[in-house]
PDB file of C-alpha atoms in Angstrom:
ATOM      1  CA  UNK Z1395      -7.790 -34.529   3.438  1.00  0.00           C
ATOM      2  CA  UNK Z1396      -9.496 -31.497   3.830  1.00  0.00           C
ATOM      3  CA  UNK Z1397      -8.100 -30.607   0.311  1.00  0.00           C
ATOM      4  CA  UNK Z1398      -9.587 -32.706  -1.287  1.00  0.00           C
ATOM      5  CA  UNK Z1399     -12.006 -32.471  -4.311  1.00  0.00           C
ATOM      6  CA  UNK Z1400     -14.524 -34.176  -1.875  1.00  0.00           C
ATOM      7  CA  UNK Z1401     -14.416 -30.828   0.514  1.00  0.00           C
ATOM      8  CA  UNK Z1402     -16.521 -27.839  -0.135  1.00  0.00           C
ATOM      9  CA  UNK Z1403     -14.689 -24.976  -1.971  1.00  0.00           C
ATOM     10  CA  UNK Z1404     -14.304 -22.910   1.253  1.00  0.00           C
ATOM     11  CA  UNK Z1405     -12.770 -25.273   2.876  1.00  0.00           C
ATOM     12  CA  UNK Z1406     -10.522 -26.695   0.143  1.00  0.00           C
ATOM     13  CA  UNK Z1407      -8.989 -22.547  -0.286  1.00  0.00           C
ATOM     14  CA  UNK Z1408      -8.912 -22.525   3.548  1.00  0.00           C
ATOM     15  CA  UNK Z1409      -6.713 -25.558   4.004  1.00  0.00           C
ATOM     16  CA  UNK Z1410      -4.784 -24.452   0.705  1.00  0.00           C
ATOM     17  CA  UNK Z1411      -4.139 -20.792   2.297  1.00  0.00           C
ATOM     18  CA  UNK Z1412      -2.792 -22.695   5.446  1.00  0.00           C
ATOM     19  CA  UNK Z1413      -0.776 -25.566   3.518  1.00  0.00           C
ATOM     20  CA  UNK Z1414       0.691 -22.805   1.989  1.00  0.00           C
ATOM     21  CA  UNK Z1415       2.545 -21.410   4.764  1.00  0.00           C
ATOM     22  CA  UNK Z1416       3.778 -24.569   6.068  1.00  0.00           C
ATOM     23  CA  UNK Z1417       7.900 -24.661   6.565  1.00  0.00           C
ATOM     24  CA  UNK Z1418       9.555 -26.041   3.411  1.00  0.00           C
ATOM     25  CA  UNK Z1419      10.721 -29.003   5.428  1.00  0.00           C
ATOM     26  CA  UNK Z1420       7.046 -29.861   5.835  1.00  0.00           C
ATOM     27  CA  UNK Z1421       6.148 -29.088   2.363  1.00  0.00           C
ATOM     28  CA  UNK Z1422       7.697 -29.152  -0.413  1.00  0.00           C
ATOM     29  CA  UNK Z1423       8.626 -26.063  -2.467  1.00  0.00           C
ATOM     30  CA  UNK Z1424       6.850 -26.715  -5.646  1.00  0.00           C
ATOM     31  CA  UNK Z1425       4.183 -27.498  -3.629  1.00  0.00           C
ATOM     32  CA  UNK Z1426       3.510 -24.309  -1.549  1.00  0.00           C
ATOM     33  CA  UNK Z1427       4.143 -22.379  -4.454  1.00  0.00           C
ATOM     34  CA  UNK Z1428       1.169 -24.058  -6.303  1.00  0.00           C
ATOM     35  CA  UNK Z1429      -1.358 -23.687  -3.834  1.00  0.00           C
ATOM     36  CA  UNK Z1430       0.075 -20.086  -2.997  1.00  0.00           C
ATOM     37  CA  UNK Z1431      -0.681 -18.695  -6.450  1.00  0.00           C
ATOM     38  CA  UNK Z1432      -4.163 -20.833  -6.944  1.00  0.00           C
ATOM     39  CA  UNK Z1433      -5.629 -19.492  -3.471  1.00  0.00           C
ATOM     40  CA  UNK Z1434      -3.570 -15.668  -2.340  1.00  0.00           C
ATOM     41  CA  UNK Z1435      -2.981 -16.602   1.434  1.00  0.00           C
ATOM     42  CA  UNK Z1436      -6.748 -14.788   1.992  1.00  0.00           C
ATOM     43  CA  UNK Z1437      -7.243 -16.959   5.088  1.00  0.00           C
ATOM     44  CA  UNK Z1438      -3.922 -16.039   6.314  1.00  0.00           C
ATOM     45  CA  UNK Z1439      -4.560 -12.711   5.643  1.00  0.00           C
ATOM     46  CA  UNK Z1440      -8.200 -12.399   7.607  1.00  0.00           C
ATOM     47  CA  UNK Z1441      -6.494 -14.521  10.933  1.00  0.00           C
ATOM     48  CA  UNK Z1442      -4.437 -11.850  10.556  1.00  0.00           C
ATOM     49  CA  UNK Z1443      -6.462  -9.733  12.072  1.00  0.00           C
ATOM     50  CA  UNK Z1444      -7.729 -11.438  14.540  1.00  0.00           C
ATOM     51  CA  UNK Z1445      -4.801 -13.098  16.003  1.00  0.00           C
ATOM     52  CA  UNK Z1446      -2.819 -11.928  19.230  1.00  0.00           C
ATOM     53  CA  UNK Z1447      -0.257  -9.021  19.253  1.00  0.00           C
ATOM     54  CA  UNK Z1448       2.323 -12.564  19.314  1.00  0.00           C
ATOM     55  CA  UNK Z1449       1.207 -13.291  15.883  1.00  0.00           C
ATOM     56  CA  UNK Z1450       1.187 -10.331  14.599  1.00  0.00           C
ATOM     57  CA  UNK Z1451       4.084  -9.249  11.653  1.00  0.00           C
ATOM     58  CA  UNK Z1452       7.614  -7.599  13.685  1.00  0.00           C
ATOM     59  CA  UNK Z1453       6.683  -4.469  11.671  1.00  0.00           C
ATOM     60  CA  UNK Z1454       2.780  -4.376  12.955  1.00  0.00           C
ATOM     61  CA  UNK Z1455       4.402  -5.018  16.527  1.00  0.00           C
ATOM     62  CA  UNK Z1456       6.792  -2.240  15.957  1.00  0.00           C
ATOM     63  CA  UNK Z1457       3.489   0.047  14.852  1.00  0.00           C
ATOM     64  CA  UNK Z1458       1.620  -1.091  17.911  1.00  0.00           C
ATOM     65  CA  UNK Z1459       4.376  -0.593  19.875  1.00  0.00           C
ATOM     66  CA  UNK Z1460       4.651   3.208  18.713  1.00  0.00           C
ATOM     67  CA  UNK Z1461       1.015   3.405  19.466  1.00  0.00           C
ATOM     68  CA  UNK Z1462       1.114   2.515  22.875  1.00  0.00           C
ATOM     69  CA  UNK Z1463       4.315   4.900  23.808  1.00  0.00           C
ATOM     70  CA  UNK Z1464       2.135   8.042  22.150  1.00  0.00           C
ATOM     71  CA  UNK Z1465      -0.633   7.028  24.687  1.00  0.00           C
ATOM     72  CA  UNK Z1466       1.334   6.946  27.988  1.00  0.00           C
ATOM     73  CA  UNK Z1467       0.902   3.416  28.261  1.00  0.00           C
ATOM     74  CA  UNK Z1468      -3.160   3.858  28.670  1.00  0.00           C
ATOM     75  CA  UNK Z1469      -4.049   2.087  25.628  1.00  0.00           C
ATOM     76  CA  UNK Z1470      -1.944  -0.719  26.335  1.00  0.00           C
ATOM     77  CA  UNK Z1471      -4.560  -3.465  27.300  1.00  0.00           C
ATOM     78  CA  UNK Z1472      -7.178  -1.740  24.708  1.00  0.00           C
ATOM     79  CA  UNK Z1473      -8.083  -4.073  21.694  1.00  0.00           C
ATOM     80  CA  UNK Z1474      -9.863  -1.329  19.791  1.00  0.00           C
ATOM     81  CA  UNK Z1475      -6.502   0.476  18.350  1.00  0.00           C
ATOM     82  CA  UNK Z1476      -4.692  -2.471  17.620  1.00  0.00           C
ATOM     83  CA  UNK Z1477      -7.529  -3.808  15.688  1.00  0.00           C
ATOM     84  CA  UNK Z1478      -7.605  -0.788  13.729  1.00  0.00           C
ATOM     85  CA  UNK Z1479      -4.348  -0.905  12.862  1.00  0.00           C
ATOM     86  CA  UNK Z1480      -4.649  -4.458  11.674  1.00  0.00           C
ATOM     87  CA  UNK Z1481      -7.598  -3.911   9.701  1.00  0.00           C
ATOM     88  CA  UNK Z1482      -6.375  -0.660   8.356  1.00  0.00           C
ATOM     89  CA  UNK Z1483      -3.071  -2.935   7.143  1.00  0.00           C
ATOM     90  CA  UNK Z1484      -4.831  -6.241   6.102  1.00  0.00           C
ATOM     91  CA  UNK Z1485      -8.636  -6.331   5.819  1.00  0.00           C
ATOM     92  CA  UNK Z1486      -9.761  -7.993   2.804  1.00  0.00           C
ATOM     93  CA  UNK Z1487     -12.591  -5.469   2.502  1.00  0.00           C
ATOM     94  CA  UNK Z1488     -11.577  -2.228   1.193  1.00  0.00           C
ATOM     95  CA  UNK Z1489     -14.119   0.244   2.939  1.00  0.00           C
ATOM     96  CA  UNK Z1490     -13.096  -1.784   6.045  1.00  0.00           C
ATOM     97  CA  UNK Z1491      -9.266  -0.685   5.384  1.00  0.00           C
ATOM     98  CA  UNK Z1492     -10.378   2.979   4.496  1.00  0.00           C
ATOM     99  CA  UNK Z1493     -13.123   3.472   7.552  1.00  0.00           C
ATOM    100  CA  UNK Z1494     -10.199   2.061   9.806  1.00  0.00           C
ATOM    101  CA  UNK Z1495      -7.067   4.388   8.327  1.00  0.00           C
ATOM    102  CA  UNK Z1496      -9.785   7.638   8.474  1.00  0.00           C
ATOM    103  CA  UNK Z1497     -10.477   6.853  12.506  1.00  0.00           C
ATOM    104  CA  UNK Z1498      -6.274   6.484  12.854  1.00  0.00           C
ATOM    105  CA  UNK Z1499      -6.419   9.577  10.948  1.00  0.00           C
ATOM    106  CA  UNK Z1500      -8.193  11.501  13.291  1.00  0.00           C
ATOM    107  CA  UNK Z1501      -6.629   9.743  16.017  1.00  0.00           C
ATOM    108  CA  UNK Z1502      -4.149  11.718  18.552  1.00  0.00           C
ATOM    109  CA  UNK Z1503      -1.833   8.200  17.550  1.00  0.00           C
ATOM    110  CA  UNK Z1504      -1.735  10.006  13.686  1.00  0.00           C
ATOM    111  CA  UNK Z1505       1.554  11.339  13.903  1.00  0.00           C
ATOM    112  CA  UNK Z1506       2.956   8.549  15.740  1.00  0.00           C
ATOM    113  CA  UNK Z1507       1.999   5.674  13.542  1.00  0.00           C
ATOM    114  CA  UNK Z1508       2.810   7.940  10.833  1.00  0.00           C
ATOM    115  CA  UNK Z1509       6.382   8.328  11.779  1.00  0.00           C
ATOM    116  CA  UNK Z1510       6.626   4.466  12.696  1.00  0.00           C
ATOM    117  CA  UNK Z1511       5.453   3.576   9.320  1.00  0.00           C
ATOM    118  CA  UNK Z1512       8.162   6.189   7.787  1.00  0.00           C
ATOM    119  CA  UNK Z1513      11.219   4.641   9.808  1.00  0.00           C
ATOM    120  CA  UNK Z1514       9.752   0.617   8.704  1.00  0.00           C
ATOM    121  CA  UNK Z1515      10.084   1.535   4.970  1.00  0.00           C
ATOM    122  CA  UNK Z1516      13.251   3.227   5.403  1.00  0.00           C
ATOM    123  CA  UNK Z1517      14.906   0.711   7.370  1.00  0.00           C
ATOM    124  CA  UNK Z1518      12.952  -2.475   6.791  1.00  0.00           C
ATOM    125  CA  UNK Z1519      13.234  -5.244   9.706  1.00  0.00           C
ATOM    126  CA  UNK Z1520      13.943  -8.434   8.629  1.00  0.00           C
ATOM    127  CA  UNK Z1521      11.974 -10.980   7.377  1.00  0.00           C
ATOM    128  CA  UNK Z1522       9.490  -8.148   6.060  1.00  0.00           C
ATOM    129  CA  UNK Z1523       7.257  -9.684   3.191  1.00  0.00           C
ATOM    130  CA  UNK Z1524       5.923  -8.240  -0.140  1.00  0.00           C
ATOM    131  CA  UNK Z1525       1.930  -8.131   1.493  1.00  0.00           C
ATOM    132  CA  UNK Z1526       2.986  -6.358   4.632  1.00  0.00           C
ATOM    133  CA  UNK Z1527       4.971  -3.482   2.721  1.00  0.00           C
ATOM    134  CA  UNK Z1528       2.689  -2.999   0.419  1.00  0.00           C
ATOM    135  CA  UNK Z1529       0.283  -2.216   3.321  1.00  0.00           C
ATOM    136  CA  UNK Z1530       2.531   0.061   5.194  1.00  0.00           C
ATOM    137  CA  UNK Z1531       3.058   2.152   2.173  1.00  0.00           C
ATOM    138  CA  UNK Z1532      -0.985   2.276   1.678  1.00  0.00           C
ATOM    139  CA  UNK Z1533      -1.196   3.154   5.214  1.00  0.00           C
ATOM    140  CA  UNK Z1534       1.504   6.074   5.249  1.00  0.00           C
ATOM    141  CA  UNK Z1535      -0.563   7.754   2.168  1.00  0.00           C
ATOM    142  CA  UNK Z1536      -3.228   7.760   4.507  1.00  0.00           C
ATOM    143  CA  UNK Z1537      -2.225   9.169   7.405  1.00  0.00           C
ATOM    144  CA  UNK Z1538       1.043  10.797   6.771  1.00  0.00           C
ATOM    145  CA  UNK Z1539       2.068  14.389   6.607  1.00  0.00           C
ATOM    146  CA  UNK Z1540       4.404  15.949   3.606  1.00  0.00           C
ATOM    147  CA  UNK Z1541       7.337  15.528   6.129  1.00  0.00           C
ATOM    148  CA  UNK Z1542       6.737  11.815   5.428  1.00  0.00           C
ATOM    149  CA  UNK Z1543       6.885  12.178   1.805  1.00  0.00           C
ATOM    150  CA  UNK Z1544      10.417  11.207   1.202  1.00  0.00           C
ATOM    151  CA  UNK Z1545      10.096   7.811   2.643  1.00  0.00           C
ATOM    152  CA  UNK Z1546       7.630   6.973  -0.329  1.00  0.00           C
ATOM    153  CA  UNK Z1547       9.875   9.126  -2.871  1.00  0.00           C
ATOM    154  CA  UNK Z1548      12.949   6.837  -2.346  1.00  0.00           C
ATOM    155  CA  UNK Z1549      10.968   3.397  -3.341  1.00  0.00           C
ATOM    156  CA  UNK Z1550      10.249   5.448  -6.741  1.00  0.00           C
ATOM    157  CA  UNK Z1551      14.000   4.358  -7.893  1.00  0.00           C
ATOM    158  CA  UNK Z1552      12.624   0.612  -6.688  1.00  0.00           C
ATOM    159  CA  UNK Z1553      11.164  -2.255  -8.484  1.00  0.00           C
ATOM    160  CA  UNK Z1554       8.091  -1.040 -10.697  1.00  0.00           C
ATOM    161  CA  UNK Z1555       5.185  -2.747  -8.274  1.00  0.00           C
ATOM    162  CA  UNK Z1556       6.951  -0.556  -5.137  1.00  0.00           C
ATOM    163  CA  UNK Z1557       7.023   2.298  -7.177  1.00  0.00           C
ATOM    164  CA  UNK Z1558       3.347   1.967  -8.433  1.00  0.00           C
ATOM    165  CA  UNK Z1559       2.563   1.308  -4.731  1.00  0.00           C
ATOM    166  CA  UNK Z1560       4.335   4.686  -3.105  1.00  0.00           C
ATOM    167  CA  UNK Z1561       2.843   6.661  -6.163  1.00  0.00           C
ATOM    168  CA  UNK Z1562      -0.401   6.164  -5.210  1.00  0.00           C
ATOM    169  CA  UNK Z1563       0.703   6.195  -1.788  1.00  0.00           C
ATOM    170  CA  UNK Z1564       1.792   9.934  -2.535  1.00  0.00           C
ATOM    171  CA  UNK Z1565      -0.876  10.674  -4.349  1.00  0.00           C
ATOM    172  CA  UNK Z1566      -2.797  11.407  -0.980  1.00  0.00           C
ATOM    173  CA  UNK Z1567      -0.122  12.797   0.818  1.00  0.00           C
ATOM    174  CA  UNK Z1568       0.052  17.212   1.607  1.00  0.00           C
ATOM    175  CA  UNK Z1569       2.716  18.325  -0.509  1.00  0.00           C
ATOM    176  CA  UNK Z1570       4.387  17.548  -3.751  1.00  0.00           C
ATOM    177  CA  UNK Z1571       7.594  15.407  -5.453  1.00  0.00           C
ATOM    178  CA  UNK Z1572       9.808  17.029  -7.547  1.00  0.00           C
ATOM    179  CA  UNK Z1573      10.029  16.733 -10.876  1.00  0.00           C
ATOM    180  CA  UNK Z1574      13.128  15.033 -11.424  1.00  0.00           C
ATOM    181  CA  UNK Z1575      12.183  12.155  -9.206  1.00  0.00           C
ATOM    182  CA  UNK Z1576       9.151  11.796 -12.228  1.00  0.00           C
ATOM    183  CA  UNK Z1577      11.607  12.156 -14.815  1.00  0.00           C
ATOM    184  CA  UNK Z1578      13.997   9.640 -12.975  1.00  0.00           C
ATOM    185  CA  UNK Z1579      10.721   7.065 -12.790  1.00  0.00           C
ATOM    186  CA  UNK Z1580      10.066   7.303 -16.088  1.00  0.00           C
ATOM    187  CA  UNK Z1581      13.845   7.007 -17.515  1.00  0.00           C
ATOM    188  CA  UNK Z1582      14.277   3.868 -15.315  1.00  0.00           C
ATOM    189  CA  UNK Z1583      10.740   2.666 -16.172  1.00  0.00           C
ATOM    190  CA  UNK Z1584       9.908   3.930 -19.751  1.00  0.00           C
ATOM    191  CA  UNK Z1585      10.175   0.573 -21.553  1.00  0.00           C
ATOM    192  CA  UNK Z1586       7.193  -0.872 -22.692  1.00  0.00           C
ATOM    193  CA  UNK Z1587       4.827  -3.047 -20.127  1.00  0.00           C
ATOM    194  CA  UNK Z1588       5.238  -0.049 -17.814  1.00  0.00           C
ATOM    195  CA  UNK Z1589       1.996   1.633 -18.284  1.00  0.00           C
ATOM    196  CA  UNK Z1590       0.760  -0.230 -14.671  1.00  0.00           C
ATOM    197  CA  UNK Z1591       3.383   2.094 -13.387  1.00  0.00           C
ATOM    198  CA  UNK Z1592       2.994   4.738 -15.712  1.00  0.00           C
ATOM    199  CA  UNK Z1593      -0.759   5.227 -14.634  1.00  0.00           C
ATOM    200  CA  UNK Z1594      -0.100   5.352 -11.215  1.00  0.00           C
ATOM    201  CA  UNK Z1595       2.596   8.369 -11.527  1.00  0.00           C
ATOM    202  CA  UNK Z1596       0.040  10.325 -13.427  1.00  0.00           C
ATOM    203  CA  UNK Z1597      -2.713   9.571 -10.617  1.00  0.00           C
ATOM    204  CA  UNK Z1598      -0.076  10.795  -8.456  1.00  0.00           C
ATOM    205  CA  UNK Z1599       0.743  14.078 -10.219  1.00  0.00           C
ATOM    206  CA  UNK Z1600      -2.547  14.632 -10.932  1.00  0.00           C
ATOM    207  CA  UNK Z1601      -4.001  14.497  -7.180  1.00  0.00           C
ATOM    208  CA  UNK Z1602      -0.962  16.473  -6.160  1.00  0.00           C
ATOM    209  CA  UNK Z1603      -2.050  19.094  -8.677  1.00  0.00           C
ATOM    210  CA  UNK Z1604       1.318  19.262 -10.574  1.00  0.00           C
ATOM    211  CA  UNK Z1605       0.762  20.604 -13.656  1.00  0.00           C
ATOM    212  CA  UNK Z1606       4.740  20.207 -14.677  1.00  0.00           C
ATOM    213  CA  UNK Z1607       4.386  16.834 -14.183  1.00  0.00           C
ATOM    214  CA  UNK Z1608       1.127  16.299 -15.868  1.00  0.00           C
ATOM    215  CA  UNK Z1609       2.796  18.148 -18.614  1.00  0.00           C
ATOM    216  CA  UNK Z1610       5.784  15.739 -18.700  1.00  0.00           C
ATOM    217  CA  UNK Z1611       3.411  12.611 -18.957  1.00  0.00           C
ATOM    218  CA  UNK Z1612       1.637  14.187 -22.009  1.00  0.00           C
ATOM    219  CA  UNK Z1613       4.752  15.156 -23.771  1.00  0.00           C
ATOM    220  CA  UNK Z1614       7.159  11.791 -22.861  1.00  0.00           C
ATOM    221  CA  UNK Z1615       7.991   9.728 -25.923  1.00  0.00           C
ATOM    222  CA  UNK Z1616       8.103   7.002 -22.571  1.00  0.00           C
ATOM    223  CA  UNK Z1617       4.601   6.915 -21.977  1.00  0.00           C
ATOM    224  CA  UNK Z1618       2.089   4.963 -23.681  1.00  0.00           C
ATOM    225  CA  UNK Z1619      -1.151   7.459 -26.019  1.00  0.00           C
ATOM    226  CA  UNK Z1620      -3.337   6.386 -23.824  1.00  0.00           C
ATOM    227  CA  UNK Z1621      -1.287   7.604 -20.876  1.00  0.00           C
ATOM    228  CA  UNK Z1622      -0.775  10.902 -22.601  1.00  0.00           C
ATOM    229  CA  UNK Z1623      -3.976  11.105 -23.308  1.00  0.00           C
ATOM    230  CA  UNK Z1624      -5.245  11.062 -19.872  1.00  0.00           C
ATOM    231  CA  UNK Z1625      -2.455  13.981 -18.900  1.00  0.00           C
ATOM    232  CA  UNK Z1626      -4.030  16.062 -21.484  1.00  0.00           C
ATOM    233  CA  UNK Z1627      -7.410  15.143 -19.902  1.00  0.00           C
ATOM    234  CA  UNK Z1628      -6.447  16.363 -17.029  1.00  0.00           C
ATOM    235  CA  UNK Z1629      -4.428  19.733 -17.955  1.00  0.00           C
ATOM    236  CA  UNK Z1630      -7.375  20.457 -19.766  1.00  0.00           C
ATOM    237  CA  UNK Z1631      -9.749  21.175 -16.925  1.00  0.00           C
ATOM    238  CA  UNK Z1632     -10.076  24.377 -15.282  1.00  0.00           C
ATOM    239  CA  UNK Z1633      -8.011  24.897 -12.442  1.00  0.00           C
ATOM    240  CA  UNK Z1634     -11.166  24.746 -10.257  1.00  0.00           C
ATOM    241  CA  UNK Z1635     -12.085  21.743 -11.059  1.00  0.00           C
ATOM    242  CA  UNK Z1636      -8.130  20.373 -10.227  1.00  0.00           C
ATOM    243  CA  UNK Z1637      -7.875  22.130  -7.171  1.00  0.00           C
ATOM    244  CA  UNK Z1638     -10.947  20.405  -6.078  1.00  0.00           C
ATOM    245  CA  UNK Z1639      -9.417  16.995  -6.170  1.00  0.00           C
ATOM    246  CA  UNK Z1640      -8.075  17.092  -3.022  1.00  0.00           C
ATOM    247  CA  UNK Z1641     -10.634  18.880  -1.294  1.00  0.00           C
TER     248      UNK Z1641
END
C-alpha cells in the first residue's frame, strides 16, 4: 500500500528500498530485483547508520570491534567512533564520508582500522556485499599507510568495477604500485568499454606521481586517445606542479 502511485514519492522509494530487501520467500525474485534497480537501497543505506552495532554489516562489526581493542576497552559504550565509522563507510553525502574518514584519520584508532580494513579485503567474511566492499576499499585509501597498499594491489587482477575502486583507492595512499601490476591491468582490461577503468589507473598513477606509468598510459595501443591524451596532460607539467598533487 504504501507503494502505491497514491503515496508521495518519498515514501513510495522508502517502502521500495525496504521491499527490496525482503527474503526471497517473501518476495519474489523478479520482484526485488525491479524495485532494487528503480530505487538503490538509499533508505537502507541511511538506517544504516543509524542502526545498533546488531545491525550493523559482520565486516563493520569486525571494524568496530578493532576499534574498541586499540582503545583499551574505553571507547566501548561511546557512540561517537562508531558513528564515524558508519558514516565514513555509508553516508549518502560525500563531504559527510570525507569529514568523517579525515577525523578517523587523525584518530589514535588510524592504524587499527586501517589494518582491520586490510585483513576484510584480503580475507572477506561471508556474506560480504558489493556496497560494503566498495566502502572498505574507499575507506583504506583514506586512512591507510603504504604497508596497506598490497591489499588494494591484489583486487587490480579482479573484476574491472573492484579494480576501478582500489585504483582510486591507491591513488591516496603513501607509496607507489609497480609497474607491472599497471601493465597486468591493462593486458587483462585493454578491450574496449574499459576506459571507466582505464581513467581510474591513470588518476592513480598520476596522484602517485609515477611518471613510468603515466608514460605507459600515453604510449598503450590499450588505452582509449582520450585516455592518452590526459597522460600526456599530465607528463607535460612541471614537476612542481605534480609533486604538488599530493601535498
Amino acid at each position: 500500500m504504501l507503494h502505491a502511485e497514491s503515496a508521495s514519492r518519498p515514501v513510495r522509494e522508502a517502502a521500495a528500498d525496504l521491499l527490496a530487501t525482503m527474503p526471497s520467500q517473501v518476495l519474489p525474485q523478479g520482484t526485488r530485483r525491479r524495485l532494487a534497480g528503480q530505487h538503490g537501497h538509499r533508505t537502507v543505506i541511511a538506517h544504516r547508520l543509524s542502526t545498533p552495532v546488531v545491525g550493523d554489516p559482520p565486516a563493520v562489526t569486525r571494524l568496530l570491534d578493532a576499534l574498541v581493542a586499540a582503545a583499551t576497552g574505553r571507547h566501548h559504550d561511546d557512540g561517537l567512533a562508531p558513528r564515524l565509522v558508519r558514516q565514513a563507510l555509508f553516508s549518502t553525502d560525500s563531504d559527510m564520508r570525507v569529514v568523517a574518514a579525515n577525523v578517523l584519520r587523525t584518530s589514535p584508532f588510524r592504524d587499527a582500522i586501517a589494518d582491520a580494513l586490510a585483513e576484510l579485503l584480503i580475507a572477506p567474511l561471508p556474506g560480504t556485499d558489493a556496497v560494503t566492499e566498495a566502502a572498505l576499499i574507499n575507506l583504506l585509501g583514506s586512512l591507510g599507510a603504504q604497508r596497506h597498499r598490497p591489499a588494494l594491489e591484489r583486487l587490480l587482477c579482479a573484476a574491472p568495477d573492484r579494480a576501478a575502486a582500489a585504483s582510486f583507492a591507491l591513488a591516496h595512499m603513501p607509496g607507489g604500485t609497480d609497474l607491472a601490476a599497471w601493465r597486468r591491468v591493462l593486458a587483462d582490461h585493454g578491450a574496449e568499454g574499459h576506459e571507466p577503468l582505464h581513467r581510474a589507473v591513470l588518476y592513480a598513477v598520476a596522484m602517485n606521481r609515477d611518471r613510468a606509468a603515466l608514460t605507459l598510459l600515453r604510449t598503450s595501443a590499450t588505452t582509449s586517445p582520450d585516455v592518452a591524451r590526459r597522460a600526456r596532460w599530465w607528463l607535460d607539467l612541471p614537476e612542481a606542479l605534480i609533486s604538488s598533487a599530493r601535498t
